[in-house]
mmCIF file with all atom_site columns, C-alpha atoms in Angstrom:
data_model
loop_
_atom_site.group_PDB
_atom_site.id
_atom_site.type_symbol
_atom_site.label_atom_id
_atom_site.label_alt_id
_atom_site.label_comp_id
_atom_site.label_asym_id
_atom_site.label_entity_id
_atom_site.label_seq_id
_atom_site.pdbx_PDB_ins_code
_atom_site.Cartn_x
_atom_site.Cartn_y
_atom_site.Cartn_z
_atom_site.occupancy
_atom_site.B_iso_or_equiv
_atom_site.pdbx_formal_charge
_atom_site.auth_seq_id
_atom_site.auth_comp_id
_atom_site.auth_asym_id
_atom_site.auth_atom_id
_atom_site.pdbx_PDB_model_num
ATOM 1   C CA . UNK A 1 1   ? -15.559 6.794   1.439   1.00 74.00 ? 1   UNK A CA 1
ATOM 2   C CA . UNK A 1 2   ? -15.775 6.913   5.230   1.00 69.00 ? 2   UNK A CA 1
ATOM 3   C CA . UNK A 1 3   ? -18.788 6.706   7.329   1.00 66.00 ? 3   UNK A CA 1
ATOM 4   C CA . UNK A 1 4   ? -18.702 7.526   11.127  1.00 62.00 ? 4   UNK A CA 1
ATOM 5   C CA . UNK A 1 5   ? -21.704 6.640   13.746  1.00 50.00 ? 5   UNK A CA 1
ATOM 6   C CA . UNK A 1 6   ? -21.171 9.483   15.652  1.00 41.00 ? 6   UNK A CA 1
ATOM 7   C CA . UNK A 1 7   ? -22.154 11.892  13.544  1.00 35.00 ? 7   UNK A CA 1
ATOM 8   C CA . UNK A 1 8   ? -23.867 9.573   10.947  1.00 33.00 ? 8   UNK A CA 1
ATOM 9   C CA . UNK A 1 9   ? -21.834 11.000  8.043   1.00 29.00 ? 9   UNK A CA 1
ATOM 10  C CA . UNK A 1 10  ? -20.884 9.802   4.252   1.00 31.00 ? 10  UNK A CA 1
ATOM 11  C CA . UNK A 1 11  ? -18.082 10.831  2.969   1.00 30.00 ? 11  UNK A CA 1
ATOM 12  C CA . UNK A 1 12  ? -17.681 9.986   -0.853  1.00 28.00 ? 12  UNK A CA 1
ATOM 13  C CA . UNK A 1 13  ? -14.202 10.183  -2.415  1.00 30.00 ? 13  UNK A CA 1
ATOM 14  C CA . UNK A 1 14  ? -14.041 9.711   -6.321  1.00 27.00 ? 14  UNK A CA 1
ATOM 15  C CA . UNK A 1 15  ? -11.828 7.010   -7.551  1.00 26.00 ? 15  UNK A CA 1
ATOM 16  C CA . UNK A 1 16  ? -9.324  8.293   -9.736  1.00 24.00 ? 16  UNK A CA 1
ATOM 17  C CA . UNK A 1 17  ? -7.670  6.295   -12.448 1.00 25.00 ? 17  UNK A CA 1
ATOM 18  C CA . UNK A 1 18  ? -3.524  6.695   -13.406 1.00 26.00 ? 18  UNK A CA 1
ATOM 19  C CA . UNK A 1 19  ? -0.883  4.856   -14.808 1.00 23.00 ? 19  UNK A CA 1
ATOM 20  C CA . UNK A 1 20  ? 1.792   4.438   -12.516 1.00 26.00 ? 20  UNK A CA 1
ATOM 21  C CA . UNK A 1 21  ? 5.355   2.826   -11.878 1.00 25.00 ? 21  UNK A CA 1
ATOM 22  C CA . UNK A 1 22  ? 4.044   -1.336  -10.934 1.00 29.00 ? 22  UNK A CA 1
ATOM 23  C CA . UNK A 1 23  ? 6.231   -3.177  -8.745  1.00 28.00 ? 23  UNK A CA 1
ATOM 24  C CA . UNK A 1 24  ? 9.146   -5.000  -9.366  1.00 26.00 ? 24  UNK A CA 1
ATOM 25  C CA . UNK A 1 25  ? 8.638   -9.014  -9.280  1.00 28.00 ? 25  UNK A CA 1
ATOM 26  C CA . UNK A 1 26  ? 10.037  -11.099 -6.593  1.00 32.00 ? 26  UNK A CA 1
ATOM 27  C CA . UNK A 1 27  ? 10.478  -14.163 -8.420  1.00 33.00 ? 27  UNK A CA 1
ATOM 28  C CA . UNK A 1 28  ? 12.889  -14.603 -11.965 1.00 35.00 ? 28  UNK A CA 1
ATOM 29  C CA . UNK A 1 29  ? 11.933  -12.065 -14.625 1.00 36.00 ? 29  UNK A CA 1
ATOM 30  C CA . UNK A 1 30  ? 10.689  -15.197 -16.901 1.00 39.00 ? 30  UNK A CA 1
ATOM 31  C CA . UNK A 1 31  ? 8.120   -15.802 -14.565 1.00 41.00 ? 31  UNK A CA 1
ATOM 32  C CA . UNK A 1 32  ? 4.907   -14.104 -14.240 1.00 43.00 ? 32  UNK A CA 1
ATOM 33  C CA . UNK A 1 33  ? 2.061   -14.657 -11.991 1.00 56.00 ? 33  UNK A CA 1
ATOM 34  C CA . UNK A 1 34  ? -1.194  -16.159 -13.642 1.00 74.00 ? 34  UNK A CA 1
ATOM 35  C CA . UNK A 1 35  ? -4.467  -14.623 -12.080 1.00 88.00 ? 35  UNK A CA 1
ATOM 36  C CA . UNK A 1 36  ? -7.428  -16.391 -13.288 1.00 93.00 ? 36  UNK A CA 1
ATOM 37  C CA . UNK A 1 37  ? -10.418 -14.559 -14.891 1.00 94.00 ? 37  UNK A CA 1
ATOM 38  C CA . UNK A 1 38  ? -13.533 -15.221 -12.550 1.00 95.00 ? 38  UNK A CA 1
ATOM 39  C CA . UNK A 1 39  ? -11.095 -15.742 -9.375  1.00 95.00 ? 39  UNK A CA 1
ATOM 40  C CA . UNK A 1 40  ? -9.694  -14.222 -6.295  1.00 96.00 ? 40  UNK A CA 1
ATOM 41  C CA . UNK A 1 41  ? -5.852  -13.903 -5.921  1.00 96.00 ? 41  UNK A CA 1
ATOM 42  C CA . UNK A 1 42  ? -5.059  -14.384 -1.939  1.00 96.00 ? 42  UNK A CA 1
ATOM 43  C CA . UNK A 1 43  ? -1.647  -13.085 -2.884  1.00 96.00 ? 43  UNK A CA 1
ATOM 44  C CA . UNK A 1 44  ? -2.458  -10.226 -4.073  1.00 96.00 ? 44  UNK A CA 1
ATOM 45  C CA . UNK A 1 45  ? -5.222  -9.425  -1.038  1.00 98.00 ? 45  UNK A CA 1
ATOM 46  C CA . UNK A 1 46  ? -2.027  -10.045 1.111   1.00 98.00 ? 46  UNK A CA 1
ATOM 47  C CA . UNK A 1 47  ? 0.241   -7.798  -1.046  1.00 97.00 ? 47  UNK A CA 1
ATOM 48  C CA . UNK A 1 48  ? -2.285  -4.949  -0.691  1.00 98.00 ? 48  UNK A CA 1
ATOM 49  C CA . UNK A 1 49  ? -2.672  -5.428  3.330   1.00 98.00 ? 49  UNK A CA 1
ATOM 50  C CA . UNK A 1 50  ? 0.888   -5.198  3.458   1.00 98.00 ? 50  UNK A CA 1
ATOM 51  C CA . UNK A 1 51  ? 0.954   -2.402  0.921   1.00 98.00 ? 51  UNK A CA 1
ATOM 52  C CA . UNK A 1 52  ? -1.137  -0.502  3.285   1.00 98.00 ? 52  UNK A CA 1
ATOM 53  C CA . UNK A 1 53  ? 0.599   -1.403  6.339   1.00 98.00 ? 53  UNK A CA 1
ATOM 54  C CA . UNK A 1 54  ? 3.672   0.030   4.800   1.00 98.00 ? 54  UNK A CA 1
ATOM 55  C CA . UNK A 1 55  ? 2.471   3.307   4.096   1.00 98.00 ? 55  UNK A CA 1
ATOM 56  C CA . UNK A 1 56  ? 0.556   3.617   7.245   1.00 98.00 ? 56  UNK A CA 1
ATOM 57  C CA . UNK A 1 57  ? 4.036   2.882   9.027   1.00 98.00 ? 57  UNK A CA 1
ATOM 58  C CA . UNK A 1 58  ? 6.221   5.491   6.852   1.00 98.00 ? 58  UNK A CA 1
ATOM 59  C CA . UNK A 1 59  ? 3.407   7.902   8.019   1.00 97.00 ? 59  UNK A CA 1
ATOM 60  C CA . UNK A 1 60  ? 4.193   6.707   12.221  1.00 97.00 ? 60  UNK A CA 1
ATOM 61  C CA . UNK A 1 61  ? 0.931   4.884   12.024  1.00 97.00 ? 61  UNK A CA 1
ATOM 62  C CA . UNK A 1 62  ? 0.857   0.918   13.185  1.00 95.00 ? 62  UNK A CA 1
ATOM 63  C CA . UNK A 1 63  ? -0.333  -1.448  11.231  1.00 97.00 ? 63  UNK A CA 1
ATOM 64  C CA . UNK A 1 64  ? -3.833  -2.608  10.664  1.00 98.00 ? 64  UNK A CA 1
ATOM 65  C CA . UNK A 1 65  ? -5.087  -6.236  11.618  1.00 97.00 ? 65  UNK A CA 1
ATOM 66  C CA . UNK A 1 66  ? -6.964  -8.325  8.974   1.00 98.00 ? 66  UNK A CA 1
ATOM 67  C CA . UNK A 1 67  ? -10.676 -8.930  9.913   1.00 97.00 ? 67  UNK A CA 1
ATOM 68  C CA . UNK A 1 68  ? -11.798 -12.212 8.251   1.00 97.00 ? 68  UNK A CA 1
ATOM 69  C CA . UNK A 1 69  ? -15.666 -10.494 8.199   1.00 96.00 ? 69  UNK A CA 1
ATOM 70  C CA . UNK A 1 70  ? -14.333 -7.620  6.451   1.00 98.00 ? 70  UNK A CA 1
ATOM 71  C CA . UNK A 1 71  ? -12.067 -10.085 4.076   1.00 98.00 ? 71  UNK A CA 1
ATOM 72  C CA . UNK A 1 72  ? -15.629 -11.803 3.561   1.00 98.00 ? 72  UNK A CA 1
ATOM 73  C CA . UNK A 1 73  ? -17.750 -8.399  3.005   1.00 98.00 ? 73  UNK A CA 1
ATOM 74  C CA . UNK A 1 74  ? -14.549 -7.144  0.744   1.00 98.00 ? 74  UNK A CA 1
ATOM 75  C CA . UNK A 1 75  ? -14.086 -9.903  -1.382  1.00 98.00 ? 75  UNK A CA 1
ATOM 76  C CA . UNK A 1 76  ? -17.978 -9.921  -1.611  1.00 98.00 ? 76  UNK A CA 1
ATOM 77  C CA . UNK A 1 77  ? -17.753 -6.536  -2.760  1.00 98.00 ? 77  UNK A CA 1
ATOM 78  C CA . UNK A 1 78  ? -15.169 -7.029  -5.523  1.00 98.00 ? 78  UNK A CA 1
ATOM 79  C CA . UNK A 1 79  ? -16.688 -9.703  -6.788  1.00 98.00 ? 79  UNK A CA 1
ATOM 80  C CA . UNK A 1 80  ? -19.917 -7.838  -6.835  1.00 98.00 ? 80  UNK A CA 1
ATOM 81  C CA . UNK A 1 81  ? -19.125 -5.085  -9.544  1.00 98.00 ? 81  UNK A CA 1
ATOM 82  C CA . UNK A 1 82  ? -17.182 -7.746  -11.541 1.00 97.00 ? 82  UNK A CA 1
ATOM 83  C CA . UNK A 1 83  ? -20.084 -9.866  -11.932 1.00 96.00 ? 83  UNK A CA 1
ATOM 84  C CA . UNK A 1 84  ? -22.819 -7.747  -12.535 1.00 96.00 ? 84  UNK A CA 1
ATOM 85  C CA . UNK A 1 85  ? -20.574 -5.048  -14.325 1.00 95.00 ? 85  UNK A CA 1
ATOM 86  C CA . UNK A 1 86  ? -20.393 -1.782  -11.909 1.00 96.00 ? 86  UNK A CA 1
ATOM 87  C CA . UNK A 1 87  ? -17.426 -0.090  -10.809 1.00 97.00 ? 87  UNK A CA 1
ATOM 88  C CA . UNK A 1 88  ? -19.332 2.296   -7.571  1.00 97.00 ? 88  UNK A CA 1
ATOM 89  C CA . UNK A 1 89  ? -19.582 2.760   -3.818  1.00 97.00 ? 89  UNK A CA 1
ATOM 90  C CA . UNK A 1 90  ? -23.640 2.582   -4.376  1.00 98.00 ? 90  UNK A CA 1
ATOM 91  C CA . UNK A 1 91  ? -24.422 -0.899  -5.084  1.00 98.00 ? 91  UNK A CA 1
ATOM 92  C CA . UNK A 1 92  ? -27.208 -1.570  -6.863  1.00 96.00 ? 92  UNK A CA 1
ATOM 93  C CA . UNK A 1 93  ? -30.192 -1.946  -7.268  1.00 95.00 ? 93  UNK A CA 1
ATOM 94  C CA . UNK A 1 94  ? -31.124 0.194   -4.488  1.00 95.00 ? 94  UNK A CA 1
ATOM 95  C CA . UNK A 1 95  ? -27.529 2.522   -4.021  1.00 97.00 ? 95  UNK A CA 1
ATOM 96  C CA . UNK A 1 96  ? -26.752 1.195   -0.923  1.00 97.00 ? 96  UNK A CA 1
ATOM 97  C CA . UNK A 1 97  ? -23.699 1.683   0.447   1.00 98.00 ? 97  UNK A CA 1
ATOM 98  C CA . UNK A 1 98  ? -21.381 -0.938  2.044   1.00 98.00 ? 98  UNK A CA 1
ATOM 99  C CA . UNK A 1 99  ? -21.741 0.274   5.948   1.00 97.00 ? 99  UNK A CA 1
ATOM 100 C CA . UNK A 1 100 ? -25.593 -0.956  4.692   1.00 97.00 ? 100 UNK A CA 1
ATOM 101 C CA . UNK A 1 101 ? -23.806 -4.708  4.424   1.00 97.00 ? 101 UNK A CA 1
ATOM 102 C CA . UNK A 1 102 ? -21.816 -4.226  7.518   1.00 97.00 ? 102 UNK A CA 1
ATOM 103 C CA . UNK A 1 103 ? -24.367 -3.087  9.767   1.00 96.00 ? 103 UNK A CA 1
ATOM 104 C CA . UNK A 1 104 ? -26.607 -6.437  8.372   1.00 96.00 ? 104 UNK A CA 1
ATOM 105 C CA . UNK A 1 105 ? -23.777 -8.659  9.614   1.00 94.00 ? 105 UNK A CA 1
ATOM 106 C CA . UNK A 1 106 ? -23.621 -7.074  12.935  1.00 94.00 ? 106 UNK A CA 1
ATOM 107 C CA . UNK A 1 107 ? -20.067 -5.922  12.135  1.00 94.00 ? 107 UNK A CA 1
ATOM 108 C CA . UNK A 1 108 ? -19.180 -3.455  14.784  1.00 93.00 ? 108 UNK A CA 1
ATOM 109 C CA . UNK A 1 109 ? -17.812 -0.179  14.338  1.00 95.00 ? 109 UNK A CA 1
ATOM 110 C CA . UNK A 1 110 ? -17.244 3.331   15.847  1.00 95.00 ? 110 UNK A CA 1
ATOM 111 C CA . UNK A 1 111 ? -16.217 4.459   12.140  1.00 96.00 ? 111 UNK A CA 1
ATOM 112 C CA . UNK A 1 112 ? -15.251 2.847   8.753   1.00 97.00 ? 112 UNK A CA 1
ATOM 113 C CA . UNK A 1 113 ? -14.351 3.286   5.399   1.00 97.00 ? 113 UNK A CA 1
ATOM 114 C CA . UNK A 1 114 ? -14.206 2.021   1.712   1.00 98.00 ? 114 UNK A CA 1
ATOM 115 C CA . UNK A 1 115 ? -12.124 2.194   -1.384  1.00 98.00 ? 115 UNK A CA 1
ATOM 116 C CA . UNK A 1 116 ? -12.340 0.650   -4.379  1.00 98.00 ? 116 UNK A CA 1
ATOM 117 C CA . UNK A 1 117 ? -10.400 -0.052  -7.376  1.00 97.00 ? 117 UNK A CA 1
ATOM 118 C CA . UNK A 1 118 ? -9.974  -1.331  -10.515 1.00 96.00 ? 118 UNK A CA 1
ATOM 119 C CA . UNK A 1 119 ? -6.803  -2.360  -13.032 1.00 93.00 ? 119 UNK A CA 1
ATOM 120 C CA . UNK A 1 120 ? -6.243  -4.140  -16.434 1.00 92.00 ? 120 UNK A CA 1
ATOM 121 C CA . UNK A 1 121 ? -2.955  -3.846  -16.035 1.00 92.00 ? 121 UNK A CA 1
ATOM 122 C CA . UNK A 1 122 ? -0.766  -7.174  -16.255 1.00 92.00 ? 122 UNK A CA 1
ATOM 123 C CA . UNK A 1 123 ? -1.341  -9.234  -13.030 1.00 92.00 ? 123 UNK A CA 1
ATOM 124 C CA . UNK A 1 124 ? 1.833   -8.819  -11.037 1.00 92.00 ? 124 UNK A CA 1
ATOM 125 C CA . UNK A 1 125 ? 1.813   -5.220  -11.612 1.00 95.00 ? 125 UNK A CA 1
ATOM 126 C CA . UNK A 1 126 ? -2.098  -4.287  -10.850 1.00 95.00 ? 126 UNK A CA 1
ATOM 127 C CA . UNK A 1 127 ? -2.269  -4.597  -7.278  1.00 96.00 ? 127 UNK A CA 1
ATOM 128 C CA . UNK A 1 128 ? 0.848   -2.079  -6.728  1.00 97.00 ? 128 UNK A CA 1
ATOM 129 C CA . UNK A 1 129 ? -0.782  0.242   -9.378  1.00 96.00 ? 129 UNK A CA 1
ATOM 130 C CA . UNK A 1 130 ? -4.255  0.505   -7.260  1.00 97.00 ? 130 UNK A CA 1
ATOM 131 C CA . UNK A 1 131 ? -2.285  1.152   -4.112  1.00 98.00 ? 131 UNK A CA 1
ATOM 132 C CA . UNK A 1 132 ? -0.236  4.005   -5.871  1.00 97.00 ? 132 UNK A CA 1
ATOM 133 C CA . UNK A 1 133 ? -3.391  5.103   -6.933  1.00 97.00 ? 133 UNK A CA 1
ATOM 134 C CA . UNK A 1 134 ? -4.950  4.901   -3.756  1.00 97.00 ? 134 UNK A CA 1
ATOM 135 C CA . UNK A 1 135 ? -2.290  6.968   -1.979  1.00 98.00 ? 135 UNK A CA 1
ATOM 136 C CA . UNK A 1 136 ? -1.570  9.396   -5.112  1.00 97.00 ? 136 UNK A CA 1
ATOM 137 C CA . UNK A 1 137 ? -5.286  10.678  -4.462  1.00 97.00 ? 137 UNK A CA 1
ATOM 138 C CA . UNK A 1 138 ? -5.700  13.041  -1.483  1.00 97.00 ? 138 UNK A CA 1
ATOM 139 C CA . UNK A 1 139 ? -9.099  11.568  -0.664  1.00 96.00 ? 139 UNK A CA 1
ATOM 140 C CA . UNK A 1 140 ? -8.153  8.399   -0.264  1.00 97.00 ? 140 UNK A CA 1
ATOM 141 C CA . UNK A 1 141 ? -4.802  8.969   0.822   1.00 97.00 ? 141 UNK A CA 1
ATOM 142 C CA . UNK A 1 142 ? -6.963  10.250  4.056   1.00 97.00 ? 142 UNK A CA 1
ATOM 143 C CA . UNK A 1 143 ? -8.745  7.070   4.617   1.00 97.00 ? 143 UNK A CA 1
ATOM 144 C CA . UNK A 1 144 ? -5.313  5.178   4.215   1.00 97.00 ? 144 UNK A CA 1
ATOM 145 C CA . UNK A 1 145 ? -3.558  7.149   6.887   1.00 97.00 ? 145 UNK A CA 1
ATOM 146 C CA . UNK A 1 146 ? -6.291  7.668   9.029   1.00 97.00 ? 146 UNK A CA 1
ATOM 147 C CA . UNK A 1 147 ? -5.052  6.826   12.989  1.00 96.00 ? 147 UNK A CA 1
ATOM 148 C CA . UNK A 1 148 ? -8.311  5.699   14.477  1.00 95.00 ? 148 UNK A CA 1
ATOM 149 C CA . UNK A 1 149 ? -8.778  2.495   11.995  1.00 97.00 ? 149 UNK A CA 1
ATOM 150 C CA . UNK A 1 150 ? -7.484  -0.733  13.603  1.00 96.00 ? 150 UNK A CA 1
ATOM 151 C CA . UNK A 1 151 ? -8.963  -3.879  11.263  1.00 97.00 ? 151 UNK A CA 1
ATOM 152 C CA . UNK A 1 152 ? -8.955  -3.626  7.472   1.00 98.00 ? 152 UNK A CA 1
ATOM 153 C CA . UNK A 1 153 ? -10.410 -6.568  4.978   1.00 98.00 ? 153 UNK A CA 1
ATOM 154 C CA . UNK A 1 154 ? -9.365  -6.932  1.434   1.00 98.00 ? 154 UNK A CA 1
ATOM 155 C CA . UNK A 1 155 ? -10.746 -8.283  -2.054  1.00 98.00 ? 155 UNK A CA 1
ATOM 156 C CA . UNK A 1 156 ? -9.090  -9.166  -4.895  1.00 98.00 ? 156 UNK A CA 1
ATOM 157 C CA . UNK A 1 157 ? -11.163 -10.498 -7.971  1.00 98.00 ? 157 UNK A CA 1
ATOM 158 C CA . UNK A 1 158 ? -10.548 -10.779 -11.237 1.00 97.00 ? 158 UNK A CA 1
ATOM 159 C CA . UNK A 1 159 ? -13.817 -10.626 -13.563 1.00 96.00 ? 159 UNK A CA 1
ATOM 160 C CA . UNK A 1 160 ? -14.069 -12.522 -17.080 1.00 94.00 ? 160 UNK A CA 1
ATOM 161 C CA . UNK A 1 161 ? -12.871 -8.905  -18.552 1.00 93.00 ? 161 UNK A CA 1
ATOM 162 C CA . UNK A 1 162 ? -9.819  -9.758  -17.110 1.00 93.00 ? 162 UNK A CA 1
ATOM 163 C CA . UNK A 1 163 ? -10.365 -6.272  -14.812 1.00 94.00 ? 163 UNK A CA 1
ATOM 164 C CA . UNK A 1 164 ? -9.438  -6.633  -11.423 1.00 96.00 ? 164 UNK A CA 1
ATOM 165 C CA . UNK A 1 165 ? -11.726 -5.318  -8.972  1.00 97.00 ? 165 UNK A CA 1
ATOM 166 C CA . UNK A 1 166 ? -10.264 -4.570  -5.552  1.00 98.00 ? 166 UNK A CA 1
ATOM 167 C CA . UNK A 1 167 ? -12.004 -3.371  -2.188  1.00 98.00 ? 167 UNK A CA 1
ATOM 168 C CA . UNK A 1 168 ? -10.357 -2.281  0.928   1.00 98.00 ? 168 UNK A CA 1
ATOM 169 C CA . UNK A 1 169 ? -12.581 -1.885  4.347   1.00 98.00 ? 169 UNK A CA 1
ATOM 170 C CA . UNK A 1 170 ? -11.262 -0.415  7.081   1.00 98.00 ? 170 UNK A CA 1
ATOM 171 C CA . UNK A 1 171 ? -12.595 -0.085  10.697  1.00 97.00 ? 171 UNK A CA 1
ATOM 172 C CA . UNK A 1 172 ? -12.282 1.034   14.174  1.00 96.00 ? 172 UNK A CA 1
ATOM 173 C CA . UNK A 1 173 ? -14.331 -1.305  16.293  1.00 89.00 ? 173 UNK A CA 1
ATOM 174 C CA . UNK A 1 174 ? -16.411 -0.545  18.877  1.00 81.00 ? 174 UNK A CA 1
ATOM 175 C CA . UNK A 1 175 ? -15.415 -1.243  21.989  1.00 73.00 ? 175 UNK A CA 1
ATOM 176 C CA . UNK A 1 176 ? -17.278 -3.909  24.145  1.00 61.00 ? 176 UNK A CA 1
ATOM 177 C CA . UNK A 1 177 ? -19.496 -3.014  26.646  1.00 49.00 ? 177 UNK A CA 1
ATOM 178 C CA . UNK A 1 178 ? -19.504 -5.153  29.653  1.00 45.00 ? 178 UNK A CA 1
#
């Protein structure tokens, strides 16, 4: 989902769900990454920055700087619909949508975007799944490889279901007026 100020337009992308190829580990085979239920995993918020980053510079794009208020609002997000069980861009009760959030912390933009994610898959595999996901699906493929954005935040959370719950943001600030 992307939302520009200039025109003030929503664009919703549906979040698909495949099984894909995961990754393969960097450490020994007979060790495998524990990601508590009811935490965040900073290694895997880093893994899917540089995920993206990756396929934004395969496509001639440069890579995106990490905005600690968007790693805030993401990891707010993800937590979010693991807690009170929803997996959608509205957020409820009232279906607003994040760019609500970001405009209430005075987070400025010219144009932004959202994805969301979620995997049950084992933990060091789940994070490369929602990124193959993410750039398998036209829609979001878009927002991935879109030139203008220059700051992206990420969540990671892992609910008591033992889903994990990712959001990406993805901005291109304003510029400053002086």
């Amino acid at each position: 989902m992307q939302r520009s100020r200039r025109p003030r337009l929503v664009v919703l992308a549906a979040v698909l769900a495949a099984l894909l190829i995961g990754v393969t580990a960097v450490a020994p085979s007979t060790q495998v990454r524990a990601w508590d239920a009811g935490t965040f995993s900073a290694s895997d918020e880093v893994l899917l920055v540089n995920l993206t980053n990756q396929a934004r510079a395969a496509a001639g794009f440069g890579p995106l700087r990490v905005s600690s208020v968007l790693h805030s609002l993401a990891e707010w997000r993800s937590k979010d619909m693991a807690a009170r069980n929803y997996f959608a861009h509205e957020i409820p009760p009232g279906g607003q949508l994040v760019f609500h959030y970001m405009d209430l912390r005075r987070i400025a933009y010219n144009l932004a975007g959202e994805e969301i994610g979620w995997d049950n898959a084992p933990d060091d595999q789940a994070t490369t799944m929602v990124q193959h996901m993410f750039m398998d699906s036209p829609e979001h493929r878009a927002i991935v490889l879109n030139a203008t954005w220059d700051s992206i935040g990420v969540g990671a959370f892992k609910g008591s279901d033992g889903a994990m719950k990712f959001t990406v943001l993805f901005t291109q600030k304003a510029p400053t007026h002086r």
